Coordinates of C-alpha atoms in Angstrom, one line a residue:
X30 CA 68.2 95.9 67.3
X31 CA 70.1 93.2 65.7
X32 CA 72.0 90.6 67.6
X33 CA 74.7 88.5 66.8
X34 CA 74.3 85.0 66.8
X35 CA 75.0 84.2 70.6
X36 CA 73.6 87.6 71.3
X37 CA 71.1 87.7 74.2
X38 CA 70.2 90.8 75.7
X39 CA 70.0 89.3 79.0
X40 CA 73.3 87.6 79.3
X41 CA 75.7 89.3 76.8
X42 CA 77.6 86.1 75.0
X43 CA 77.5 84.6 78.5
X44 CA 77.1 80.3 77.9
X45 CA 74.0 79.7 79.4
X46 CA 74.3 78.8 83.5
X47 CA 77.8 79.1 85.3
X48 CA 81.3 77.2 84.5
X49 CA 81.9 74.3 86.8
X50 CA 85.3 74.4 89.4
X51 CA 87.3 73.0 86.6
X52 CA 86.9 75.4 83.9
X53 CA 87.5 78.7 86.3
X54 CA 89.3 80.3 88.7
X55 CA 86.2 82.1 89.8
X56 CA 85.9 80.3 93.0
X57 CA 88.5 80.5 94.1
X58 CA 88.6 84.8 93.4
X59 CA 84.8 84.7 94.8
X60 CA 86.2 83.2 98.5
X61 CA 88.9 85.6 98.6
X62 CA 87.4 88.6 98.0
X63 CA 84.5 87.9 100.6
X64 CA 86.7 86.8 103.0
X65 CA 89.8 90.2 102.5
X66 CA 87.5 93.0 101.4
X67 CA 84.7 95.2 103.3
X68 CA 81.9 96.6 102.3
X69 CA 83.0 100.5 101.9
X70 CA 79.8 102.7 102.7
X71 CA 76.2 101.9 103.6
X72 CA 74.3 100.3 105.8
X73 CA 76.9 97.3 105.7
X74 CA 80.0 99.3 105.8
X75 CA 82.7 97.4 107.4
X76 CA 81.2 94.0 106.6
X77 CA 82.4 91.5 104.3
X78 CA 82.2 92.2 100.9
X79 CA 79.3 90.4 99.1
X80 CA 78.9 90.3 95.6
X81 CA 75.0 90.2 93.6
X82 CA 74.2 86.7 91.8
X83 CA 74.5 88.5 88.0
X84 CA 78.3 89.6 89.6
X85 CA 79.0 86.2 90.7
X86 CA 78.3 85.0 87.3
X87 CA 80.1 87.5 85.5
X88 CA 83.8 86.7 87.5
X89 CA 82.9 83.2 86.8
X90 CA 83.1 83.7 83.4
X91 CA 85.4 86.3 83.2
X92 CA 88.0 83.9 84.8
X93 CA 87.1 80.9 82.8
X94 CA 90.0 79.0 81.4
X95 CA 90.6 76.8 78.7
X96 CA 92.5 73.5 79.3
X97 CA 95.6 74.7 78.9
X98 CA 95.4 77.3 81.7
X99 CA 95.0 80.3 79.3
X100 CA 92.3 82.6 79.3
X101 CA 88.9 81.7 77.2
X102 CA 88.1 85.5 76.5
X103 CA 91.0 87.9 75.8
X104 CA 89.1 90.8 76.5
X105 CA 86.3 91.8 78.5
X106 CA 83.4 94.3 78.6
X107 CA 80.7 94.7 80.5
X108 CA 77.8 96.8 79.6
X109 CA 75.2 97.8 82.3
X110 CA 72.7 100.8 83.6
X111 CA 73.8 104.1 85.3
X112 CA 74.2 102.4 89.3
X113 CA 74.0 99.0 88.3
X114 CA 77.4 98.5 90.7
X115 CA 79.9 98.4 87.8
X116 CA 82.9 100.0 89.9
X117 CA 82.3 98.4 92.9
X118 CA 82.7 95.2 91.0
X119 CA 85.5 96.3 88.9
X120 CA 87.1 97.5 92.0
X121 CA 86.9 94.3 93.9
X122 CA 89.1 92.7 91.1
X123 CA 91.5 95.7 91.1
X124 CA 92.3 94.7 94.5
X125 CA 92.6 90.7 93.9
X126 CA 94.6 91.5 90.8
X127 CA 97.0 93.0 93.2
X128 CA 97.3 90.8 96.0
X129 CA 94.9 87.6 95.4
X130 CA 95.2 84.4 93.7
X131 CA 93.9 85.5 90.3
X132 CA 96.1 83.4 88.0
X133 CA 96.3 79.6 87.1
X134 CA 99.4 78.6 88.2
X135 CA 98.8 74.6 88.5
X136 CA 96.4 71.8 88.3
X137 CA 95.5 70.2 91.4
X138 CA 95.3 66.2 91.8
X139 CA 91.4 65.8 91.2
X140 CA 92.3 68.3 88.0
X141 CA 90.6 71.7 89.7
X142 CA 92.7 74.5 88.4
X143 CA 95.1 76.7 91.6
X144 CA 95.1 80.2 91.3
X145 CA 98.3 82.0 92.4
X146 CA 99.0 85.7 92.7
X147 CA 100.6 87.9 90.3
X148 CA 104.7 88.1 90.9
X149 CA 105.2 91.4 89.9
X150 CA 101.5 93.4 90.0
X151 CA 101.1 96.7 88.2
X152 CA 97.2 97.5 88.4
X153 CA 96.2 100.6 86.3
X154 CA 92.7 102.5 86.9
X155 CA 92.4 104.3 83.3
X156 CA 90.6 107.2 82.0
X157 CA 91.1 110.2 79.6
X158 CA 91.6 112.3 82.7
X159 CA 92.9 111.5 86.0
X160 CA 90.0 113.4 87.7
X161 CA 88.1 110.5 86.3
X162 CA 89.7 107.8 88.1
X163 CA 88.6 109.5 91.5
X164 CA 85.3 106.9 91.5
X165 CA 87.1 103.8 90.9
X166 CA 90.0 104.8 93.5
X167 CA 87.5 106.3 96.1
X168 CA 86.0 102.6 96.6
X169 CA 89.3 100.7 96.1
X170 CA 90.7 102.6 99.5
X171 CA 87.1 101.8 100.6
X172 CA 87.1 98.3 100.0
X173 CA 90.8 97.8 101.8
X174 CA 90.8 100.1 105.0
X175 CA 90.5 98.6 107.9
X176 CA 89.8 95.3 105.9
X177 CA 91.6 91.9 106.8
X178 CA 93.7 92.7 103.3
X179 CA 95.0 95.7 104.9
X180 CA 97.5 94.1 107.7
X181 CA 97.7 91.2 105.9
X182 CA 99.6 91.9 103.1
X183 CA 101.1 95.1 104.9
X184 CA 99.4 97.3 102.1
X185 CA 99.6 101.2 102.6
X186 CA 97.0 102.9 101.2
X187 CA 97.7 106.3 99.6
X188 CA 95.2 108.8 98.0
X189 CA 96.7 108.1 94.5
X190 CA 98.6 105.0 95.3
X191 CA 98.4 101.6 96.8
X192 CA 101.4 99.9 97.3
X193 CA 103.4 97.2 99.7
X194 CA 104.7 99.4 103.2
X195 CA 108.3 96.8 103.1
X196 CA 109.0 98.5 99.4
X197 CA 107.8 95.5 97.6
X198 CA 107.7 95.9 93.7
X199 CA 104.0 96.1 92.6
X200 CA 101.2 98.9 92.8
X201 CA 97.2 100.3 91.9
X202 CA 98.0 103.6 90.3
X203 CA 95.9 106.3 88.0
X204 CA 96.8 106.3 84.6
X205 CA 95.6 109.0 82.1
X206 CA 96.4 110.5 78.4
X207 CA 98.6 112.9 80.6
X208 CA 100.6 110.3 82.4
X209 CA 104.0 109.9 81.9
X210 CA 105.4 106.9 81.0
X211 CA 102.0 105.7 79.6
X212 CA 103.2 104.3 76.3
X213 CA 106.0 101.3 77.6
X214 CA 105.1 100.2 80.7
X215 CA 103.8 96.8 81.5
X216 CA 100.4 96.6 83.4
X217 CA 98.9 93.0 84.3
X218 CA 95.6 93.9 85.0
X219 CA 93.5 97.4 83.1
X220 CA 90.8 98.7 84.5
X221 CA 88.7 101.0 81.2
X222 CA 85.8 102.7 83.1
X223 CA 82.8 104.2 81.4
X224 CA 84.2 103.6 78.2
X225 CA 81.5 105.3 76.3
X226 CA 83.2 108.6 77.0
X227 CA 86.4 107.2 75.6
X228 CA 86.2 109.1 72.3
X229 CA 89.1 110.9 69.8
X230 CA 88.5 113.9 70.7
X231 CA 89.4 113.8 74.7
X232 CA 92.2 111.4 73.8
X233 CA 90.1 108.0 75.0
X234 CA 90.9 106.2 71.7
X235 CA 94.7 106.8 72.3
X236 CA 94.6 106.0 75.7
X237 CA 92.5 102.4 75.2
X238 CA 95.2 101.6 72.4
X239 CA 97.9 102.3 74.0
X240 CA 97.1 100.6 77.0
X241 CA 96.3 97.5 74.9
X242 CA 99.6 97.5 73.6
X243 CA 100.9 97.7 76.5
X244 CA 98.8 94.8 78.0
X245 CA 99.3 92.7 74.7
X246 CA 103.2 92.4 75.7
X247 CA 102.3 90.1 78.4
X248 CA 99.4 88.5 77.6
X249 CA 101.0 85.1 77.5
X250 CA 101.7 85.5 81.5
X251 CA 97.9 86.5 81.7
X252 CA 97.5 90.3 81.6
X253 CA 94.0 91.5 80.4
X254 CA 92.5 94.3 80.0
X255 CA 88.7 95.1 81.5
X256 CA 86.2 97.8 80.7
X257 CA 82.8 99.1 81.5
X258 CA 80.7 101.2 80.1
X259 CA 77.0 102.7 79.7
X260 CA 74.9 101.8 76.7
X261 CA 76.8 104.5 74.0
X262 CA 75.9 106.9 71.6
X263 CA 76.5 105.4 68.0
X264 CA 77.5 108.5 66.3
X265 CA 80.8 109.1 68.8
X266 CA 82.8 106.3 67.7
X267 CA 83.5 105.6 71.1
X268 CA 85.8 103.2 72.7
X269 CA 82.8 101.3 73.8
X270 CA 81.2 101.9 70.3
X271 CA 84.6 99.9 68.7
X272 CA 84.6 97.1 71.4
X273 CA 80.6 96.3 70.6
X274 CA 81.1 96.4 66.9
X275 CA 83.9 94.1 67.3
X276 CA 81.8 91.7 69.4
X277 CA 78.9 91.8 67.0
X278 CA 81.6 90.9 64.4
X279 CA 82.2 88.0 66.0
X280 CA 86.0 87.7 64.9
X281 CA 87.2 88.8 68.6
X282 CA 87.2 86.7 71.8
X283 CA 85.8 89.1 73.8
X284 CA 83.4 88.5 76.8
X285 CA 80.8 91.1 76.3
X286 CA 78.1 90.5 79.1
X287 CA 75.2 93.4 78.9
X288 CA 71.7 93.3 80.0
X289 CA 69.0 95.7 78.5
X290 CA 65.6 96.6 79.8
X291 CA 63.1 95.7 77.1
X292 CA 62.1 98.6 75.0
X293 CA 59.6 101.2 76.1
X294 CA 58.5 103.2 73.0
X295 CA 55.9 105.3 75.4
X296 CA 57.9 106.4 78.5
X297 CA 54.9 108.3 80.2
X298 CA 54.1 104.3 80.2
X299 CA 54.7 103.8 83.8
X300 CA 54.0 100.3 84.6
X301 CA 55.8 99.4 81.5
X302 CA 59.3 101.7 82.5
X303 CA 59.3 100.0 85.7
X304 CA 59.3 96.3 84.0
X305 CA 62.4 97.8 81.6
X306 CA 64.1 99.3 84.7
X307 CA 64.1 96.0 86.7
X308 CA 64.7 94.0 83.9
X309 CA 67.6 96.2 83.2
X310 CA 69.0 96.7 87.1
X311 CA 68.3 92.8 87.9
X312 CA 69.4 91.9 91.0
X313 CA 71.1 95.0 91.9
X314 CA 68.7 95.4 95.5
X315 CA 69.7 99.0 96.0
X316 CA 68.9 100.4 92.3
X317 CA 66.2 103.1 93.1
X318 CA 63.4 101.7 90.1
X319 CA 60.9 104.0 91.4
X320 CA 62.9 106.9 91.8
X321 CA 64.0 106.6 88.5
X322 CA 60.6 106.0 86.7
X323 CA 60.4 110.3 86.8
X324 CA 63.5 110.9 84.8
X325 CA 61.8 108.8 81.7
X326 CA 59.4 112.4 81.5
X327 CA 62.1 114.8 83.0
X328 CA 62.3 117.3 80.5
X329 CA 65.8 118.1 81.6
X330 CA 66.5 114.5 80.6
X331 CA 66.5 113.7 77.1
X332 CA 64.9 110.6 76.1
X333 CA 67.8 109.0 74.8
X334 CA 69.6 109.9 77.5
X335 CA 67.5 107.7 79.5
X336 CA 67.7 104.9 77.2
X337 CA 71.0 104.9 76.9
X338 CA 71.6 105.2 81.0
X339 CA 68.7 103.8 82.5
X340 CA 67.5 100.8 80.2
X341 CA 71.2 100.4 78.7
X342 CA 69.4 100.4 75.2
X343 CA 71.8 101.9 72.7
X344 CA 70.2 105.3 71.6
X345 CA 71.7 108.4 69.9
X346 CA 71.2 111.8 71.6
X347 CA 68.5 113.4 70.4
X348 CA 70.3 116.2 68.0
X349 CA 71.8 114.0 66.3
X350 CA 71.0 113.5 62.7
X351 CA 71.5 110.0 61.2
X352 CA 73.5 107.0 63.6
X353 CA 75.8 104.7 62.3
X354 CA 73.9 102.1 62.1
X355 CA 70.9 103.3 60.1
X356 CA 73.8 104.5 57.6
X357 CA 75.7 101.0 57.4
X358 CA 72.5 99.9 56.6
X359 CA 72.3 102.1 53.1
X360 CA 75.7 100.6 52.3
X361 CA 75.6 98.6 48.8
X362 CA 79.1 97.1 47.8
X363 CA 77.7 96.0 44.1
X364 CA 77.3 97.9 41.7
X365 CA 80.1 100.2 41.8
X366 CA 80.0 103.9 40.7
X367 CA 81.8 103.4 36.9
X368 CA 83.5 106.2 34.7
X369 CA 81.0 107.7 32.2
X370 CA 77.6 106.7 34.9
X371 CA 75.5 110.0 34.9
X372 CA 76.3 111.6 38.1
X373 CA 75.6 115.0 40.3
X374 CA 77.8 116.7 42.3
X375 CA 77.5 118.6 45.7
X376 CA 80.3 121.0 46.6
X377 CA 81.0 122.4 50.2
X378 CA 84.0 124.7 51.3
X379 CA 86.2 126.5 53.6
X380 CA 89.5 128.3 53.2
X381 CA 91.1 128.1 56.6
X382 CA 89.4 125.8 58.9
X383 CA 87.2 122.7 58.7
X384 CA 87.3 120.7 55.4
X385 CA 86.4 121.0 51.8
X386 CA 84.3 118.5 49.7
X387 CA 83.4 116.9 47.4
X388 CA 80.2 114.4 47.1
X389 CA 79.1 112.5 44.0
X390 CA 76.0 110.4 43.7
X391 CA 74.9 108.3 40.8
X392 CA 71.3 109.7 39.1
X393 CA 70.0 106.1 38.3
X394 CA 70.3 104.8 41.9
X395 CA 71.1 107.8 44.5
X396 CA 74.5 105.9 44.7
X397 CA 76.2 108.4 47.1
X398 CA 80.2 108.4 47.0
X399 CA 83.4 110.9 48.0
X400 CA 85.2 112.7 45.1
X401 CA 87.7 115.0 47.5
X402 CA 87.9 115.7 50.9
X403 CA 90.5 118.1 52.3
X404 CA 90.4 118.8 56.6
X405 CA 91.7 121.0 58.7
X406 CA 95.2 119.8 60.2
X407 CA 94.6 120.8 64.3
X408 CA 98.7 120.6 64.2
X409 CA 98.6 123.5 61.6
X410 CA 97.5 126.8 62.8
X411 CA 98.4 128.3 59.1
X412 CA 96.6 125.3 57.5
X413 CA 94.3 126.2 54.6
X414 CA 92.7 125.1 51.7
X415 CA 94.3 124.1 48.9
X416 CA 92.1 125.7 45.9
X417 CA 94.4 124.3 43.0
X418 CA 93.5 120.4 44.0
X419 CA 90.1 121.3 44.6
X420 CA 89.8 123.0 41.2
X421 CA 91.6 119.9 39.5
X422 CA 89.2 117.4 41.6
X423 CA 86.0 118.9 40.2
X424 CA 87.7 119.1 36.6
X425 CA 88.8 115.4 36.7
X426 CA 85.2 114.5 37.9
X427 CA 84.1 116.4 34.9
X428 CA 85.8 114.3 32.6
X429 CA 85.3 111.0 34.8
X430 CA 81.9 111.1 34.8
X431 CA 78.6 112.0 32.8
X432 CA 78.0 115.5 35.2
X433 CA 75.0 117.0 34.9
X434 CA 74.1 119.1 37.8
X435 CA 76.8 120.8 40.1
X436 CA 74.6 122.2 43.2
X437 CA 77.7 124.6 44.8
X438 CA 77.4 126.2 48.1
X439 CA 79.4 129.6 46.8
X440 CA 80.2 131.1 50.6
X441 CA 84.1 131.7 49.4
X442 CA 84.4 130.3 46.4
X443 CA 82.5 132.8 44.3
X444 CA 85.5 133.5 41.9
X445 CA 86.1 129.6 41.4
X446 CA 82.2 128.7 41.5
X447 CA 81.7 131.0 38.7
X448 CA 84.8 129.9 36.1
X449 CA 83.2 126.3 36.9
X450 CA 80.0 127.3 35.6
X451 CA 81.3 129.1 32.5
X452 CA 83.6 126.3 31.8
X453 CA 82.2 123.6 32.2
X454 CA 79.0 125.5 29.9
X455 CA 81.3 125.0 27.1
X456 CA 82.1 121.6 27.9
X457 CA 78.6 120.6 27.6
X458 CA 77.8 119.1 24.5
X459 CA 74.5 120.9 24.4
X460 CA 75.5 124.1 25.8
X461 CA 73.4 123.5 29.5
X462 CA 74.4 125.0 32.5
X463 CA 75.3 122.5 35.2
X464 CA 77.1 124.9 37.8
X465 CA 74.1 126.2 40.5
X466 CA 74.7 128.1 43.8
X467 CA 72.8 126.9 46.5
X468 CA 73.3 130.3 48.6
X469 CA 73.1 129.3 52.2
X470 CA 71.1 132.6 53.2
X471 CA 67.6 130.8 51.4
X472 CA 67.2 129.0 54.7
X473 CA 63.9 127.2 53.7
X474 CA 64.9 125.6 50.6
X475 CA 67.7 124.4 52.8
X476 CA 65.4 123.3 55.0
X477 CA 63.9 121.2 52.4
X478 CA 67.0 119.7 51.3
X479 CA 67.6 118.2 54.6
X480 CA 64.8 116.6 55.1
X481 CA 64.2 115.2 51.4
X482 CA 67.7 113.7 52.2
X483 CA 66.5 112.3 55.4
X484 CA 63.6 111.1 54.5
X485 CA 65.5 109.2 52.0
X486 CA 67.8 107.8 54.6
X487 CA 64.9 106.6 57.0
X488 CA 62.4 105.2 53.9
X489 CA 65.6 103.7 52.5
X490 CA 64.4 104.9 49.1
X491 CA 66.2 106.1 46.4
X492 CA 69.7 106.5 47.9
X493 CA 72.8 104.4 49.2
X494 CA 76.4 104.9 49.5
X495 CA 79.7 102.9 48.6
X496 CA 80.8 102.6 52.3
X497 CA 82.8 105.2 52.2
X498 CA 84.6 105.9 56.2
X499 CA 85.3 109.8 55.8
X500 CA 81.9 110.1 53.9
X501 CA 80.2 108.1 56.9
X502 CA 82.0 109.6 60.0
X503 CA 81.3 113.4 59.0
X504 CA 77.2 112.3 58.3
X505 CA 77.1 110.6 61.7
X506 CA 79.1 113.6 63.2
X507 CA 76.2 116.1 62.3
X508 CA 73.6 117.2 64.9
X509 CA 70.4 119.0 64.1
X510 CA 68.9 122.3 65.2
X511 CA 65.5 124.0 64.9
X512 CA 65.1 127.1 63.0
X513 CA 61.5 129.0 62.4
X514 CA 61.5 127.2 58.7
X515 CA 62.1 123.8 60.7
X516 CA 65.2 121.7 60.9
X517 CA 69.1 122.3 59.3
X518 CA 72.3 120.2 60.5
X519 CA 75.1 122.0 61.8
X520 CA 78.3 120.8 63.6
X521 CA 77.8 119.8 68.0
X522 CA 79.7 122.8 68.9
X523 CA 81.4 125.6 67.1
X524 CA 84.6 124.6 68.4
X525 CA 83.9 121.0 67.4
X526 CA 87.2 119.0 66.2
X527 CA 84.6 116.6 64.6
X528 CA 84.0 117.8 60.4
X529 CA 80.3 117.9 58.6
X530 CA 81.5 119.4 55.5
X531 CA 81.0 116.4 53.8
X532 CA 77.3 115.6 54.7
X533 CA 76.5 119.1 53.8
X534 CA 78.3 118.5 50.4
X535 CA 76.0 115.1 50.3
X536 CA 73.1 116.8 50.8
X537 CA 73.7 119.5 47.9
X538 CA 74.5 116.7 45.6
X539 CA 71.2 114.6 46.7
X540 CA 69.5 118.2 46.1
X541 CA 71.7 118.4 42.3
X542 CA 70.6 114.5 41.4
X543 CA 66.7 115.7 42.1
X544 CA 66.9 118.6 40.2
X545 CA 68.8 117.1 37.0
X546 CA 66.0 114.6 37.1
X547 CA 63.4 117.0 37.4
X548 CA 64.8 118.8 34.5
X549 CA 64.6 115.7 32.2
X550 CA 68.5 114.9 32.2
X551 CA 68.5 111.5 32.9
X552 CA 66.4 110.7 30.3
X553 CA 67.8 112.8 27.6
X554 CA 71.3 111.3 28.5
X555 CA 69.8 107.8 28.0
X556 CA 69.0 108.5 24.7
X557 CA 72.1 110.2 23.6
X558 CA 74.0 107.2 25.2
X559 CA 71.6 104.5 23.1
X560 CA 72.5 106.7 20.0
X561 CA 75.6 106.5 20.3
X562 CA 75.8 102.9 19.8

């Protein structure tokens, strides 16, 4: 994997060692919280709340300051493995976020920063579903009854709720895509748990930027928001998926702290899954490393499912067909497709659901790039197709470019398939067909399409793309099932929100530049064009 430049997969972006009593309020939020919260469950229940060493570190950071008393990281994000004691930690600073000193409010005479308490505290526990705020909540409550915290600050602890008993403004409450009053309100302190279920489709995305918003209104008096998350699966554009890439951009001052076990090509490997699973749990004593050394050959659990939760190694699950980041990697930005360049095209279709599209790619180079794309408005039960702009799409491309192969898949679009072919016949200059059904009942030679094109994509031979974002998201969107003939791509669910129509138009063009080649059409085009000089 490739790492940013103050990437290290032990420590995250963390600077190297721990900030000093001047540069954090970290301290100062470490005493409190051992000293006002209990241990929850356990052997220790009851006792005072103790935090691991890698934890320590993390607040310590997290709460760094600059010399001006603002925050050094805007945002923060910490990655770790399936029971590495992300809530548990997250929870703790729920409850000083409510009632501890957790904000500079002064310098003291021999220049250590003073944390004060928030004036007016609104914590918010987020998730795409309320029901999924029941972990983080569940410990909070934990962490507070019958704690010093508890009669202290006269706190009543509710099952949804916890707020002051004398009325006092300020509260921990469950917010969700659901909740009303959502967009508007002011939070000082977001908790974003297990962001890498955060995705479009369950309303995760909405619910991250709204609450951003929402935080970004009083970020001057310190609000923050703070999420965790499991290693995620590149292909779901997940919150967590945006925050990394933003990180590895490095135009972002985010804190992203994640520790990965080392890689483990051959999990039946069991001395070297145990080295990955400590390396990847560190210090957290209660992690069950041997325990979990059997779900690396579970056949129930997939093997990038344990990468992904286990070793906190960023894996795609194992249906799916090409990740994002094996497709940036075919982007070329030079060279740009250019009217009259001797192109094939790949046409796939619906009428009333799902999309329609188009897919060029340059013969010369495999130069892959989006000619139309119409999809399926989820606000529109009457939504359909719109045939005349997909008939004028493939006509202007017609004229645009130098077409020589059309590779159609007809299901629908017989009638229109077949006035392109006899059209576009005459258009020729030399009187060739370029209009060919690909009928989707030939199952092996679909089969063989697929995997020419993805064994293209892995040798990174003979094709890129111009970057396109609705080309790239419906590739990445497509998952892979077996078939007696061997592999074709399909969409994860038949009810799926998530659109492939354009991959499968990408492959049918890939499949039209191969057999234009193969008939000699690249080269005879050559020599036309040299003649006609």
């Amino acid at each position: 994997m490739a790492y940013g430049p103050e990437w290290d997969s032990q420590t995250g972006n963390l600077p190297k060692g721990v900030p000093t009593p001047y540069e954090t309020l970290g301290y100062q939020i470490l005493r409190w919280c051992e000293t006002y919260i209990v241990q929850p469950d356990g052997e220790r229940a009851g006792e005072p709340w103790k935090f691991t060493s890698e934890q320590k570190r993390f607040i310590l950071w997290a709460y760094s300051i600059t010399e001006t008393g603002e925050w050094r990281h805007g945002r923060v994000s910490l990655r770790r493995s399936k029971g590495w004691g992300k809530t548990p930690l997250l929870a703790a600073l729920a409850i000083i976020e409510f009632i501890g000193p957790c904000r500079f409010g002064s310098w003291a005479e021999d220049g250590q920063p003073i944390a004060v308490s928030v004036k007016l505290p609104l914590v918010q526990i987020a998730a795409v579903s309320l029901e999924q705020t029941a972990n983080t909540r569940d410990m909070i409550r934990g962490m507070l009854s019958e704690s010093p915290a508890e009669a202290i600050y006269g706190l009543e602890i509710g099952k949804e709720r916890i707020q002051f008993k004398d009325g006092k403004p300020g509260r921990i409450e469950p917010v969700a895509s659901s909740s009303r009053g959502l967009e508007g309100a002011r939070p000082t302190f977001v908790i974003c748990d297990e962001t890498h279920h955060w995705i479009a489709s369950n309303g995760g995305v909405y619910v991250y930027e709204t609450l951003q918003r929402n935080v970004d209104k009083t970020m001057k008096a310190g609000s923050r928001l703070m999420q965790t998350t499991n290693a995620f699966n590149p292909n779901e554009d997940s919150v967590a998926q945006r925050t990394y890439d933003a990180f590895m951009s490095g135009r972002t001052r985010l804190l992203y702290d994640c520790r990965e076990g080392q890689s483990v090509e051959d999990l039946t490997d069991t001395e070297a899954v145990i080295a990955a699973l400590k390396q990847a749990y560190g210090d957290s004593h209660w992690a069950p490393v041997e325990g979990l050394v059997d779900l690396a050959t579970d056949p129930l659990t997939p093997n990038a499912v344990f990468w992904r939760f286990y070793l906190n190694q960023i894996a795609e699950s194992a249906d799916n067909w090409i990740d994002k980041y094996t497709w940036d990697e075919l982007r070329l930005d030079d060279d740009p497709i250019l009217p009259d360049d001797q192109v094939a095209l790949g046409f796939d279709g619906s009428l009333r659901s799902d999309a329609t599209a188009i897919v060029g790619v340059r013969l010369r180079d495999g130069k892959l790039f989006l000619v139309h794309l119409q999809e399926q408005d989820e606000n529109d039960p009457d939504w359909q197709v719109n045939q005349f702009l997909v008939d004028r799409a493939m006509r202007q491309a017609r004229e645009t470019y130098r077409v020589e192969w059309i590779m159609c898949d007809p299901s629908y679009w017989q009638n229109l398939v077949g006035v392109w072919s006899l059209d576009f016949k005459e258009l020729d200059r030399d009187g060739r067909d370029i209009v060919f059904e690909f009928p989707p009942q030939r199952v092996g030679k679909m089969v063989a399409a697929v995997e020419r094109f993805h064994t293209a994509v892995l040798l990174r031979d003979g094709i890129c793309h111009d970057g396109d974002k609705d080309l790239s998201r419906h590739i990445t969107n497509t998952v892979t099932y077996e078939v007696p003939q061997g592999v074709l791509i399909t969409k994860e669910s038949k009810t799926s929100k998530r659109k492939i129509d354009a991959a499968m138009a990408a492959v049918l063009a890939y499949e039209a530049r191969g057999m234009a080649i193969e008939d000699g059409r690249m080269k005879i085009r050559r020599k036309a064009r040299m003649r006609s000089y």
